[in-house]
CSV table of C-alpha atoms and ligand atoms in Angstrom, one decimal:
chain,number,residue,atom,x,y,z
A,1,UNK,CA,0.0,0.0,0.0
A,2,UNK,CA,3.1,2.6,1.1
A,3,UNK,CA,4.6,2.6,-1.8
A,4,UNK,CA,1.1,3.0,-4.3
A,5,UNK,CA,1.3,6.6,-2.5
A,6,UNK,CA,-0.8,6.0,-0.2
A,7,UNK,CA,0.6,6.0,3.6
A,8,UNK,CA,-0.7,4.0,6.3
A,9,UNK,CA,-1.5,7.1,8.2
A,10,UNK,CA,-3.4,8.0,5.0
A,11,UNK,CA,-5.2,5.1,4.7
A,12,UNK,CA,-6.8,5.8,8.2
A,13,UNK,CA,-7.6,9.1,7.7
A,14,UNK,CA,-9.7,8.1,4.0
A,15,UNK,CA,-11.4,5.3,6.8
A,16,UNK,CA,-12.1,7.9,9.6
A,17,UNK,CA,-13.1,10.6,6.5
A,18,UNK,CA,-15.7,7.5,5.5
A,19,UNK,CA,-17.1,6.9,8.7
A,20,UNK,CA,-18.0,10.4,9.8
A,21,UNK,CA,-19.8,10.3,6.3
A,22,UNK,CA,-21.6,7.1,6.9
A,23,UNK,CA,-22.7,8.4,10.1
A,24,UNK,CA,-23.7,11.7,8.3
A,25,UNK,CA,-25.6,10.1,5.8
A,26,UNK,CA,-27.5,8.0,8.8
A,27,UNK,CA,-28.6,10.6,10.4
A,28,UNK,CA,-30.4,12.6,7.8
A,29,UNK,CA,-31.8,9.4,6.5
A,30,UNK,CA,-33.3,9.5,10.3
A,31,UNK,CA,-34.4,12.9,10.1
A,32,UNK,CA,-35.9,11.8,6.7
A,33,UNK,CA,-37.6,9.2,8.0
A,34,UNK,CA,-39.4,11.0,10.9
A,35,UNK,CA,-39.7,14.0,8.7
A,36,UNK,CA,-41.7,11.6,6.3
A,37,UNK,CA,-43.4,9.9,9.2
A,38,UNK,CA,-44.9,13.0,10.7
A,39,UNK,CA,-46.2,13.8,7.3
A,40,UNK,CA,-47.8,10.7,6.8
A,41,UNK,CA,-49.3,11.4,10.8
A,42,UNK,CA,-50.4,14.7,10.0
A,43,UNK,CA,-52.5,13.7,7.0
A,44,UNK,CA,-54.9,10.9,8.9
A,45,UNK,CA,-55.3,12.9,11.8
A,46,UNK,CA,-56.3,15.6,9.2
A,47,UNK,CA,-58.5,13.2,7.2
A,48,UNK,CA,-60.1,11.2,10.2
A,49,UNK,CA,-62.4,14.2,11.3
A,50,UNK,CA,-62.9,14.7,7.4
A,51,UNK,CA,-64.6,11.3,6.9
A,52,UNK,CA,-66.8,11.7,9.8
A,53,UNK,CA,-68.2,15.1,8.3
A,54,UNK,CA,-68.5,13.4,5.0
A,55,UNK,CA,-70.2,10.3,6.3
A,56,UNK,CA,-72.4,11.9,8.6
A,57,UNK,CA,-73.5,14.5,5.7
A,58,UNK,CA,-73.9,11.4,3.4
A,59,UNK,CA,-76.2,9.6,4.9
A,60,UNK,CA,-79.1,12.6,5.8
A,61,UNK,CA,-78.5,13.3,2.1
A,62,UNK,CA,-79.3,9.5,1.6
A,63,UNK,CA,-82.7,10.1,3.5
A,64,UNK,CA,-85.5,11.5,1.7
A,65,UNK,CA,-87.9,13.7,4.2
A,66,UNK,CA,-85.6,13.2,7.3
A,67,UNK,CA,-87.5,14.7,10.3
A,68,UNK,CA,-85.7,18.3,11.1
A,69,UNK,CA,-84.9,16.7,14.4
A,70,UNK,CA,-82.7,14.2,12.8
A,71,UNK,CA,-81.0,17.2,10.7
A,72,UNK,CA,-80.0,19.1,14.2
A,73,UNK,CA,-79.0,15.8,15.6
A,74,UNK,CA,-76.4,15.5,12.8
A,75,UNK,CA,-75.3,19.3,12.4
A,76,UNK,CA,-74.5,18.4,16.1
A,77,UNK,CA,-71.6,15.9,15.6
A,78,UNK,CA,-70.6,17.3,12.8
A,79,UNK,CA,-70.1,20.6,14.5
A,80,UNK,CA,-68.1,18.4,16.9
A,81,UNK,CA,-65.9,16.9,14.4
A,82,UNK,CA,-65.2,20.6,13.2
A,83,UNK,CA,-64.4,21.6,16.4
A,84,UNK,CA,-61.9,19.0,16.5
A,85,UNK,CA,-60.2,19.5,13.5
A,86,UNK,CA,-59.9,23.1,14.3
A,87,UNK,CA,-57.9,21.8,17.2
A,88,UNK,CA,-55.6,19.9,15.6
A,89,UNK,CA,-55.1,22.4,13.3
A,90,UNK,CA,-54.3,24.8,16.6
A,91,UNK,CA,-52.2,22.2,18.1
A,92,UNK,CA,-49.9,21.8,14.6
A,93,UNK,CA,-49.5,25.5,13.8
A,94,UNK,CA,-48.4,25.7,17.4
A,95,UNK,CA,-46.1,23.1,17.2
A,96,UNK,CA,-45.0,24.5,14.0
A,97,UNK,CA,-44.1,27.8,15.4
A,98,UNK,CA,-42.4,26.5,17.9
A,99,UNK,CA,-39.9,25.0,16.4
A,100,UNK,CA,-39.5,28.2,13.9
A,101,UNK,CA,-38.9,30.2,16.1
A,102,UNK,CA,-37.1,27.8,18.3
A,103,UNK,CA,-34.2,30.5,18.2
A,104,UNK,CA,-36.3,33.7,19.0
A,105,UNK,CA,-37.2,33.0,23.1
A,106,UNK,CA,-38.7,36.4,24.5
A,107,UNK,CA,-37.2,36.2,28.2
A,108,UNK,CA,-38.0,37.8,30.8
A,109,UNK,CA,-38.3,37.8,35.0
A,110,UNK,CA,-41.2,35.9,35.4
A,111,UNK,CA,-43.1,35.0,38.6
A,112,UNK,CA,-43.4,31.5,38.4
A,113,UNK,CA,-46.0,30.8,41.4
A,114,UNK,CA,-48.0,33.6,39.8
A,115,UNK,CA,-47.6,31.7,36.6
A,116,UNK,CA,-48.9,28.4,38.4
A,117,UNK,CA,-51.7,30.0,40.2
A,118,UNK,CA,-53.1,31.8,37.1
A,119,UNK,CA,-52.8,28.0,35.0
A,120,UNK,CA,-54.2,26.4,38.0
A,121,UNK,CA,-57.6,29.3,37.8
A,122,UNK,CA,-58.3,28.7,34.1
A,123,UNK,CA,-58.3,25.3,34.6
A,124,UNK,CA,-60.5,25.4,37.9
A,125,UNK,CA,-63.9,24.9,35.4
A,126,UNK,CA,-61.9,21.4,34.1
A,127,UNK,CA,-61.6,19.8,37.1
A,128,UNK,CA,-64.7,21.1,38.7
A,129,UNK,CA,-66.6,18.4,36.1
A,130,UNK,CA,-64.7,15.5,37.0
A,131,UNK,CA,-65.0,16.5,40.6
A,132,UNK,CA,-61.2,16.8,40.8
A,133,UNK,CA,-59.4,18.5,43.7
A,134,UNK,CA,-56.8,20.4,42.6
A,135,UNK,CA,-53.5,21.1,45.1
A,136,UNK,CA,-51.1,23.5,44.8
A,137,UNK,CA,-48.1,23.7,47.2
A,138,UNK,CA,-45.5,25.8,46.9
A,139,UNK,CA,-42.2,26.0,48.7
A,140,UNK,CA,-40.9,29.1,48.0
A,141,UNK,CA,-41.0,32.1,46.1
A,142,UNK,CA,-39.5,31.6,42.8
A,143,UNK,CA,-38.8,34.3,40.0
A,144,UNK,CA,-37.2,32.7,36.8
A,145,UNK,CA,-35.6,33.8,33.1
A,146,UNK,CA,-38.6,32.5,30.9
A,147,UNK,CA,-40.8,32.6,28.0
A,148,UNK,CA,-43.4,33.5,30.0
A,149,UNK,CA,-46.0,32.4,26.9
A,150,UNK,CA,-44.2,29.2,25.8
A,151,UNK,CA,-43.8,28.0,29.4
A,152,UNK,CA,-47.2,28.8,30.4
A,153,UNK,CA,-48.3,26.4,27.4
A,154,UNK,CA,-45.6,23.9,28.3
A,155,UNK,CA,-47.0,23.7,32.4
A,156,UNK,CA,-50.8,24.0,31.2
A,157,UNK,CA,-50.6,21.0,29.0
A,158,UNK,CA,-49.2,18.6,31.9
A,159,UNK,CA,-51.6,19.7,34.1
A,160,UNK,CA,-54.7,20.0,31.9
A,161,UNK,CA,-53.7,16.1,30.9
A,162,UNK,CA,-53.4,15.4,35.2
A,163,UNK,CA,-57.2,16.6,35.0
A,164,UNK,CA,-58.2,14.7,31.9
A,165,UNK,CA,-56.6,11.3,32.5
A,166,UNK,CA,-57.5,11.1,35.9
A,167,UNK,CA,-60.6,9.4,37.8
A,168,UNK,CA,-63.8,11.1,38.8
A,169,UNK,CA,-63.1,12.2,42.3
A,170,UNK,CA,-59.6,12.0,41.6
A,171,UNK,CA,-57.2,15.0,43.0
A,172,UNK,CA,-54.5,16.8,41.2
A,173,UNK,CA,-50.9,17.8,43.0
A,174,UNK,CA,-48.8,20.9,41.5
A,175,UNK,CA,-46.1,21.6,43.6
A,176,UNK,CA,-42.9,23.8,42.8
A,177,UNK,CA,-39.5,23.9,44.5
A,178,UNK,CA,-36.1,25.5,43.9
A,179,UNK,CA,-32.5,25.8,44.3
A,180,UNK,CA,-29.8,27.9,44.2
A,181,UNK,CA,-29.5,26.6,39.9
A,182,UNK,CA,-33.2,25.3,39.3
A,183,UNK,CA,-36.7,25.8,40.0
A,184,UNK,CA,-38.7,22.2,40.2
A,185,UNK,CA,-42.2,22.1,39.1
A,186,UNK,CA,-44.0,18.4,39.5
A,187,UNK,CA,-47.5,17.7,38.8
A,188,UNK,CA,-49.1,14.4,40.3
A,189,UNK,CA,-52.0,12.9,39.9
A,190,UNK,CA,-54.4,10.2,40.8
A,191,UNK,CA,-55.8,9.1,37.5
A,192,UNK,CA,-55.4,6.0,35.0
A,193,UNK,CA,-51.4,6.0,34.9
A,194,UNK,CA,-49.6,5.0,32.0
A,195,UNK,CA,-48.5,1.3,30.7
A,196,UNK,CA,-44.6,1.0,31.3
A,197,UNK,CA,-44.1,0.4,27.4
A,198,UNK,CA,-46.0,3.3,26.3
A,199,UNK,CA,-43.5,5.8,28.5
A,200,UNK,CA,-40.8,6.5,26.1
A,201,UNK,CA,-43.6,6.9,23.4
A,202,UNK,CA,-46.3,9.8,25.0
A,203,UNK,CA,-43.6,12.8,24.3
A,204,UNK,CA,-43.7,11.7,20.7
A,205,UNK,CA,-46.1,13.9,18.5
A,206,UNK,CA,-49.3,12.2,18.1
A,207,UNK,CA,-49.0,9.3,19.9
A,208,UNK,CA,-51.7,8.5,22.5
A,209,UNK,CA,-52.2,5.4,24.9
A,210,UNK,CA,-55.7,4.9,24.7
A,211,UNK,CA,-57.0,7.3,21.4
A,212,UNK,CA,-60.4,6.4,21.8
A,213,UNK,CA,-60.2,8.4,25.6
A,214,UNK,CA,-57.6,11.5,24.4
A,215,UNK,CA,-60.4,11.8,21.7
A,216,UNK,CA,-63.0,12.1,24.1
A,217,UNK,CA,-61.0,14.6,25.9
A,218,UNK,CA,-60.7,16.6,23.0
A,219,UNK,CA,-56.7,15.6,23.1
A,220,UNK,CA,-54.7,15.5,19.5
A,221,UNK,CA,-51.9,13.9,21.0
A,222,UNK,CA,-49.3,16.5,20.2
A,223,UNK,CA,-49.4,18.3,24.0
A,224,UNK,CA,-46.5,16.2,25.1
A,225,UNK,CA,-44.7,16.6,22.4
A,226,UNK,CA,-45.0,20.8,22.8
A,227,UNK,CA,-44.5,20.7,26.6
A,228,UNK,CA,-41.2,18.5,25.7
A,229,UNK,CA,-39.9,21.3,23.5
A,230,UNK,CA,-40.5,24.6,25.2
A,231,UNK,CA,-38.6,22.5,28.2
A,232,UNK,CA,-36.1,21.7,25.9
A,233,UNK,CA,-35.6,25.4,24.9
A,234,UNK,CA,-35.2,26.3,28.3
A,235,UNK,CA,-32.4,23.5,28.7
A,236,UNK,CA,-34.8,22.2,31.2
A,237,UNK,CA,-35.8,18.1,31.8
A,238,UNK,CA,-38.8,16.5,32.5
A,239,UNK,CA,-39.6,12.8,33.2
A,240,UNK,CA,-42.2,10.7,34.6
A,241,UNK,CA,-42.9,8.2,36.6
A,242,UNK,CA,-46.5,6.2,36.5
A,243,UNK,CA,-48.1,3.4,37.9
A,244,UNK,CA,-51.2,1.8,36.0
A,245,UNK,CA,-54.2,2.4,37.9
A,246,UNK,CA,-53.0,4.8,40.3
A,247,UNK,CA,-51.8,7.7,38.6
A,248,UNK,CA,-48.6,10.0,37.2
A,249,UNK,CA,-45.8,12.5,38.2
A,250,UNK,CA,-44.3,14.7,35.6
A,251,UNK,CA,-41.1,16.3,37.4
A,252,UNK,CA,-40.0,19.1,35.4
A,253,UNK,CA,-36.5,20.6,36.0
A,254,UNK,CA,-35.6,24.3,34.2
A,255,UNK,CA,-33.0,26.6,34.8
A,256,UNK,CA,-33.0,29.8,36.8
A,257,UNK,CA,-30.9,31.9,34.5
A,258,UNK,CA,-31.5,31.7,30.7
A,259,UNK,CA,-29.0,30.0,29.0
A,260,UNK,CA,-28.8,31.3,25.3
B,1,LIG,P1,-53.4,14.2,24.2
B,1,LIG,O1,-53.8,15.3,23.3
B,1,LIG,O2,-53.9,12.8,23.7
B,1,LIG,O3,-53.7,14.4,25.6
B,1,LIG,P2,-50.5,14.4,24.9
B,1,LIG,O4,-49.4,14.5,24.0
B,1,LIG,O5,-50.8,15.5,25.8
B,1,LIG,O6,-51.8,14.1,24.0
B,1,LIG,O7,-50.4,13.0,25.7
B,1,LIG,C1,-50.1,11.8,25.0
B,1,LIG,C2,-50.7,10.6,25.7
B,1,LIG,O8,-50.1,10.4,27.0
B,1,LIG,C3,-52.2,10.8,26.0
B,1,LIG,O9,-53.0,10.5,25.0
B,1,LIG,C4,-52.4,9.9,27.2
B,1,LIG,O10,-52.6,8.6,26.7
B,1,LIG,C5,-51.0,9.9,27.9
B,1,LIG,N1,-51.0,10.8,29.1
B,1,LIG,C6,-50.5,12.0,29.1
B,1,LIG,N2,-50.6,12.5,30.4
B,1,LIG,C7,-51.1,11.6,31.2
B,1,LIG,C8,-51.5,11.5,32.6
B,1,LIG,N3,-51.3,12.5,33.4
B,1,LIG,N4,-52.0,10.3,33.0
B,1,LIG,C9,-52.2,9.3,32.1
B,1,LIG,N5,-51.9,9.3,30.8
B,1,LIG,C10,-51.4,10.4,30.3
Protein backbone atom coordinates (compact mmCIF):
# COMPACT_ATOMS: atom_id res chain seq x y z
CA UNK A 1 0.00 0.00 0.00
CA UNK A 2 3.07 2.64 1.13
CA UNK A 3 4.61 2.60 -1.82
CA UNK A 4 1.07 3.04 -4.34
CA UNK A 5 1.34 6.60 -2.48
CA UNK A 6 -0.82 6.01 -0.22
CA UNK A 7 0.65 6.04 3.59
CA UNK A 8 -0.69 4.02 6.26
CA UNK A 9 -1.48 7.13 8.18
CA UNK A 10 -3.37 8.02 5.03
CA UNK A 11 -5.18 5.10 4.65
CA UNK A 12 -6.78 5.78 8.21
CA UNK A 13 -7.59 9.15 7.72
CA UNK A 14 -9.69 8.14 3.97
CA UNK A 15 -11.43 5.28 6.79
CA UNK A 16 -12.06 7.87 9.60
CA UNK A 17 -13.09 10.58 6.46
CA UNK A 18 -15.74 7.47 5.52
CA UNK A 19 -17.05 6.85 8.72
CA UNK A 20 -17.95 10.42 9.82
CA UNK A 21 -19.84 10.29 6.33
CA UNK A 22 -21.63 7.13 6.93
CA UNK A 23 -22.71 8.42 10.13
CA UNK A 24 -23.74 11.65 8.31
CA UNK A 25 -25.59 10.11 5.82
CA UNK A 26 -27.51 7.97 8.77
CA UNK A 27 -28.57 10.64 10.44
CA UNK A 28 -30.37 12.62 7.76
CA UNK A 29 -31.83 9.43 6.54
CA UNK A 30 -33.31 9.53 10.32
CA UNK A 31 -34.40 12.88 10.05
CA UNK A 32 -35.86 11.83 6.66
CA UNK A 33 -37.63 9.16 8.04
CA UNK A 34 -39.36 10.97 10.86
CA UNK A 35 -39.71 13.97 8.68
CA UNK A 36 -41.72 11.64 6.31
CA UNK A 37 -43.45 9.87 9.25
CA UNK A 38 -44.89 13.05 10.68
CA UNK A 39 -46.22 13.80 7.33
CA UNK A 40 -47.84 10.71 6.81
CA UNK A 41 -49.33 11.41 10.81
CA UNK A 42 -50.40 14.73 9.99
CA UNK A 43 -52.51 13.68 7.03
CA UNK A 44 -54.87 10.89 8.87
CA UNK A 45 -55.31 12.87 11.81
CA UNK A 46 -56.33 15.61 9.21
CA UNK A 47 -58.55 13.18 7.19
CA UNK A 48 -60.10 11.24 10.16
CA UNK A 49 -62.44 14.22 11.28
CA UNK A 50 -62.95 14.65 7.42
CA UNK A 51 -64.63 11.28 6.89
CA UNK A 52 -66.79 11.67 9.85
CA UNK A 53 -68.22 15.14 8.25
CA UNK A 54 -68.51 13.36 4.95
CA UNK A 55 -70.23 10.29 6.32
CA UNK A 56 -72.42 11.85 8.57
CA UNK A 57 -73.53 14.48 5.70
CA UNK A 58 -73.91 11.45 3.40
CA UNK A 59 -76.16 9.64 4.94
CA UNK A 60 -79.06 12.62 5.80
CA UNK A 61 -78.54 13.34 2.08
CA UNK A 62 -79.29 9.50 1.56
CA UNK A 63 -82.75 10.09 3.47
CA UNK A 64 -85.49 11.53 1.66
CA UNK A 65 -87.93 13.73 4.17
CA UNK A 66 -85.63 13.20 7.31
CA UNK A 67 -87.45 14.75 10.27
CA UNK A 68 -85.72 18.27 11.10
CA UNK A 69 -84.92 16.68 14.38
CA UNK A 70 -82.67 14.22 12.79
CA UNK A 71 -81.04 17.24 10.69
CA UNK A 72 -79.97 19.10 14.16
CA UNK A 73 -78.97 15.85 15.56
CA UNK A 74 -76.43 15.46 12.83
CA UNK A 75 -75.32 19.30 12.35
CA UNK A 76 -74.46 18.40 16.12
CA UNK A 77 -71.58 15.92 15.64
CA UNK A 78 -70.58 17.28 12.82
CA UNK A 79 -70.07 20.62 14.54
CA UNK A 80 -68.07 18.37 16.94
CA UNK A 81 -65.95 16.89 14.38
CA UNK A 82 -65.20 20.56 13.23
CA UNK A 83 -64.44 21.60 16.37
CA UNK A 84 -61.86 18.98 16.54
CA UNK A 85 -60.20 19.51 13.47
CA UNK A 86 -59.85 23.09 14.34
CA UNK A 87 -57.91 21.80 17.18
CA UNK A 88 -55.55 19.90 15.55
CA UNK A 89 -55.08 22.39 13.26
CA UNK A 90 -54.28 24.77 16.58
CA UNK A 91 -52.17 22.23 18.12
CA UNK A 92 -49.89 21.77 14.56
CA UNK A 93 -49.49 25.48 13.78
CA UNK A 94 -48.39 25.73 17.35
CA UNK A 95 -46.13 23.14 17.17
CA UNK A 96 -44.96 24.52 13.97
CA UNK A 97 -44.08 27.80 15.37
CA UNK A 98 -42.35 26.51 17.88
CA UNK A 99 -39.86 25.00 16.40
CA UNK A 100 -39.47 28.19 13.91
CA UNK A 101 -38.90 30.16 16.12
CA UNK A 102 -37.15 27.85 18.27
CA UNK A 103 -34.19 30.48 18.22
CA UNK A 104 -36.31 33.71 19.01
CA UNK A 105 -37.22 33.04 23.06
CA UNK A 106 -38.73 36.35 24.55
CA UNK A 107 -37.18 36.19 28.24
CA UNK A 108 -38.03 37.77 30.84
CA UNK A 109 -38.30 37.77 35.00
CA UNK A 110 -41.18 35.94 35.36
CA UNK A 111 -43.11 34.98 38.64
CA UNK A 112 -43.39 31.46 38.43
CA UNK A 113 -46.01 30.76 41.44
CA UNK A 114 -47.97 33.57 39.81
CA UNK A 115 -47.56 31.75 36.55
CA UNK A 116 -48.87 28.43 38.38
CA UNK A 117 -51.71 30.00 40.16
CA UNK A 118 -53.11 31.77 37.08
CA UNK A 119 -52.81 27.96 34.99
CA UNK A 120 -54.22 26.38 38.03
CA UNK A 121 -57.60 29.32 37.81
CA UNK A 122 -58.30 28.65 34.09
CA UNK A 123 -58.31 25.29 34.61
CA UNK A 124 -60.47 25.41 37.95
CA UNK A 125 -63.94 24.91 35.37
CA UNK A 126 -61.88 21.38 34.07
CA UNK A 127 -61.59 19.79 37.09
CA UNK A 128 -64.70 21.07 38.69
CA UNK A 129 -66.64 18.44 36.13
CA UNK A 130 -64.71 15.52 37.00
CA UNK A 131 -64.95 16.53 40.64
CA UNK A 132 -61.23 16.77 40.77
CA UNK A 133 -59.42 18.51 43.65
CA UNK A 134 -56.83 20.39 42.61
CA UNK A 135 -53.52 21.06 45.15
CA UNK A 136 -51.06 23.54 44.80
CA UNK A 137 -48.11 23.72 47.23
CA UNK A 138 -45.46 25.79 46.92
CA UNK A 139 -42.18 25.95 48.75
CA UNK A 140 -40.87 29.08 48.03
CA UNK A 141 -40.98 32.11 46.07
CA UNK A 142 -39.47 31.61 42.78
CA UNK A 143 -38.76 34.31 40.01
CA UNK A 144 -37.18 32.68 36.77
CA UNK A 145 -35.64 33.76 33.14
CA UNK A 146 -38.64 32.45 30.86
CA UNK A 147 -40.76 32.61 28.04
CA UNK A 148 -43.41 33.54 29.99
CA UNK A 149 -45.97 32.35 26.94
CA UNK A 150 -44.23 29.22 25.81
CA UNK A 151 -43.77 27.99 29.35
CA UNK A 152 -47.23 28.77 30.37
CA UNK A 153 -48.31 26.44 27.37
CA UNK A 154 -45.62 23.90 28.28
CA UNK A 155 -46.95 23.68 32.40
CA UNK A 156 -50.81 24.01 31.20
CA UNK A 157 -50.64 21.05 29.02
CA UNK A 158 -49.20 18.60 31.87
CA UNK A 159 -51.59 19.68 34.07
CA UNK A 160 -54.71 19.99 31.88
CA UNK A 161 -53.73 16.12 30.88
CA UNK A 162 -53.36 15.38 35.19
CA UNK A 163 -57.18 16.59 34.99
CA UNK A 164 -58.23 14.72 31.95
CA UNK A 165 -56.59 11.26 32.46
CA UNK A 166 -57.54 11.05 35.93
CA UNK A 167 -60.59 9.38 37.78
CA UNK A 168 -63.85 11.11 38.77
CA UNK A 169 -63.10 12.22 42.30
CA UNK A 170 -59.62 11.99 41.64
CA UNK A 171 -57.18 14.97 42.99
CA UNK A 172 -54.48 16.77 41.17
CA UNK A 173 -50.91 17.80 43.04
CA UNK A 174 -48.81 20.91 41.50
CA UNK A 175 -46.09 21.62 43.58
CA UNK A 176 -42.88 23.78 42.76
CA UNK A 177 -39.53 23.91 44.55
CA UNK A 178 -36.12 25.50 43.91
CA UNK A 179 -32.49 25.77 44.35
CA UNK A 180 -29.84 27.91 44.21
CA UNK A 181 -29.50 26.61 39.86
CA UNK A 182 -33.20 25.34 39.34
CA UNK A 183 -36.68 25.77 40.03
CA UNK A 184 -38.72 22.23 40.22
CA UNK A 185 -42.15 22.06 39.13
CA UNK A 186 -44.05 18.36 39.48
CA UNK A 187 -47.55 17.67 38.82
CA UNK A 188 -49.14 14.39 40.31
CA UNK A 189 -51.96 12.92 39.87
CA UNK A 190 -54.38 10.22 40.82
CA UNK A 191 -55.75 9.08 37.47
CA UNK A 192 -55.40 5.96 35.00
CA UNK A 193 -51.41 5.98 34.90
CA UNK A 194 -49.65 4.98 32.02
CA UNK A 195 -48.46 1.30 30.65
CA UNK A 196 -44.60 0.96 31.28
CA UNK A 197 -44.14 0.42 27.43
CA UNK A 198 -45.98 3.35 26.30
CA UNK A 199 -43.46 5.82 28.54
CA UNK A 200 -40.81 6.47 26.07
CA UNK A 201 -43.60 6.87 23.39
CA UNK A 202 -46.30 9.77 24.97
CA UNK A 203 -43.60 12.77 24.28
CA UNK A 204 -43.65 11.68 20.67
CA UNK A 205 -46.14 13.89 18.48
CA UNK A 206 -49.27 12.24 18.14
CA UNK A 207 -49.02 9.28 19.90
CA UNK A 208 -51.74 8.53 22.52
CA UNK A 209 -52.20 5.43 24.94
CA UNK A 210 -55.72 4.94 24.69
CA UNK A 211 -57.01 7.28 21.42
CA UNK A 212 -60.36 6.41 21.75
CA UNK A 213 -60.20 8.42 25.57
CA UNK A 214 -57.60 11.49 24.38
CA UNK A 215 -60.41 11.82 21.66
CA UNK A 216 -62.97 12.11 24.09
CA UNK A 217 -60.99 14.65 25.90
CA UNK A 218 -60.71 16.64 23.04
CA UNK A 219 -56.67 15.57 23.08
CA UNK A 220 -54.72 15.47 19.52
CA UNK A 221 -51.91 13.93 20.97
CA UNK A 222 -49.26 16.54 20.18
CA UNK A 223 -49.40 18.27 23.99
CA UNK A 224 -46.51 16.21 25.08
CA UNK A 225 -44.73 16.64 22.45
CA UNK A 226 -45.02 20.81 22.80
CA UNK A 227 -44.49 20.67 26.60
CA UNK A 228 -41.16 18.55 25.67
CA UNK A 229 -39.86 21.31 23.46
CA UNK A 230 -40.45 24.55 25.24
CA UNK A 231 -38.63 22.47 28.21
CA UNK A 232 -36.07 21.75 25.88
CA UNK A 233 -35.59 25.43 24.91
CA UNK A 234 -35.24 26.29 28.27
CA UNK A 235 -32.37 23.50 28.65
CA UNK A 236 -34.80 22.22 31.19
CA UNK A 237 -35.82 18.07 31.76
CA UNK A 238 -38.77 16.51 32.50
CA UNK A 239 -39.56 12.84 33.18
CA UNK A 240 -42.19 10.75 34.58
CA UNK A 241 -42.90 8.22 36.65
CA UNK A 242 -46.45 6.19 36.50
CA UNK A 243 -48.15 3.43 37.87
CA UNK A 244 -51.22 1.84 36.00
CA UNK A 245 -54.25 2.45 37.92
CA UNK A 246 -53.00 4.77 40.28
CA UNK A 247 -51.80 7.71 38.63
CA UNK A 248 -48.61 10.04 37.22
CA UNK A 249 -45.80 12.52 38.24
CA UNK A 250 -44.30 14.74 35.60
CA UNK A 251 -41.06 16.26 37.41
CA UNK A 252 -39.99 19.08 35.40
CA UNK A 253 -36.55 20.63 36.03
CA UNK A 254 -35.63 24.30 34.20
CA UNK A 255 -32.99 26.59 34.83
CA UNK A 256 -32.97 29.84 36.81
CA UNK A 257 -30.87 31.91 34.53
CA UNK A 258 -31.48 31.68 30.71
CA UNK A 259 -28.98 30.04 28.98
CA UNK A 260 -28.78 31.31 25.27
P1 LIG B 1 -53.38 14.15 24.19
O1 LIG B 1 -53.77 15.29 23.33
O2 LIG B 1 -53.87 12.83 23.68
O3 LIG B 1 -53.69 14.38 25.63
P2 LIG B 1 -50.53 14.36 24.90
O4 LIG B 1 -49.35 14.48 23.98
O5 LIG B 1 -50.78 15.47 25.84
O6 LIG B 1 -51.79 14.06 23.97
O7 LIG B 1 -50.38 13.01 25.72
C1 LIG B 1 -50.08 11.81 25.03
C2 LIG B 1 -50.72 10.62 25.70
O8 LIG B 1 -50.08 10.37 26.95
C3 LIG B 1 -52.18 10.82 26.04
O9 LIG B 1 -53.02 10.47 24.96
C4 LIG B 1 -52.36 9.87 27.23
O10 LIG B 1 -52.60 8.57 26.74
C5 LIG B 1 -51.01 9.88 27.90
N1 LIG B 1 -50.98 10.78 29.09
C6 LIG B 1 -50.48 12.04 29.14
N2 LIG B 1 -50.58 12.55 30.39
C7 LIG B 1 -51.13 11.59 31.16
C8 LIG B 1 -51.48 11.49 32.56
N3 LIG B 1 -51.29 12.51 33.42
N4 LIG B 1 -52.03 10.32 32.98
C9 LIG B 1 -52.24 9.29 32.12
N5 LIG B 1 -51.93 9.32 30.81
C10 LIG B 1 -51.38 10.45 30.32
Amino acid sequence: VMDEGVSIKGYYEIEKISDSFNQMINRLQKIENSRQEFVSNVSHELKTPITSIKVLADSLLMQEDAPVELYREFMVDITEEIERESKIIDDLLALVKLNKTAGDMNISSVNINELLEQILKRLQPLAKKQNIEMIYESFRPVTADVDEVKLSLALTNLIENAIKYNVPDGWVRVSLNADHKYFYVKVSDSGIGIPEDALDLIFERFYRVDKARSRESGGTGLGLAITKSVIQMHRGAIKVHSVEGEGTTFNVRIPLNYIA
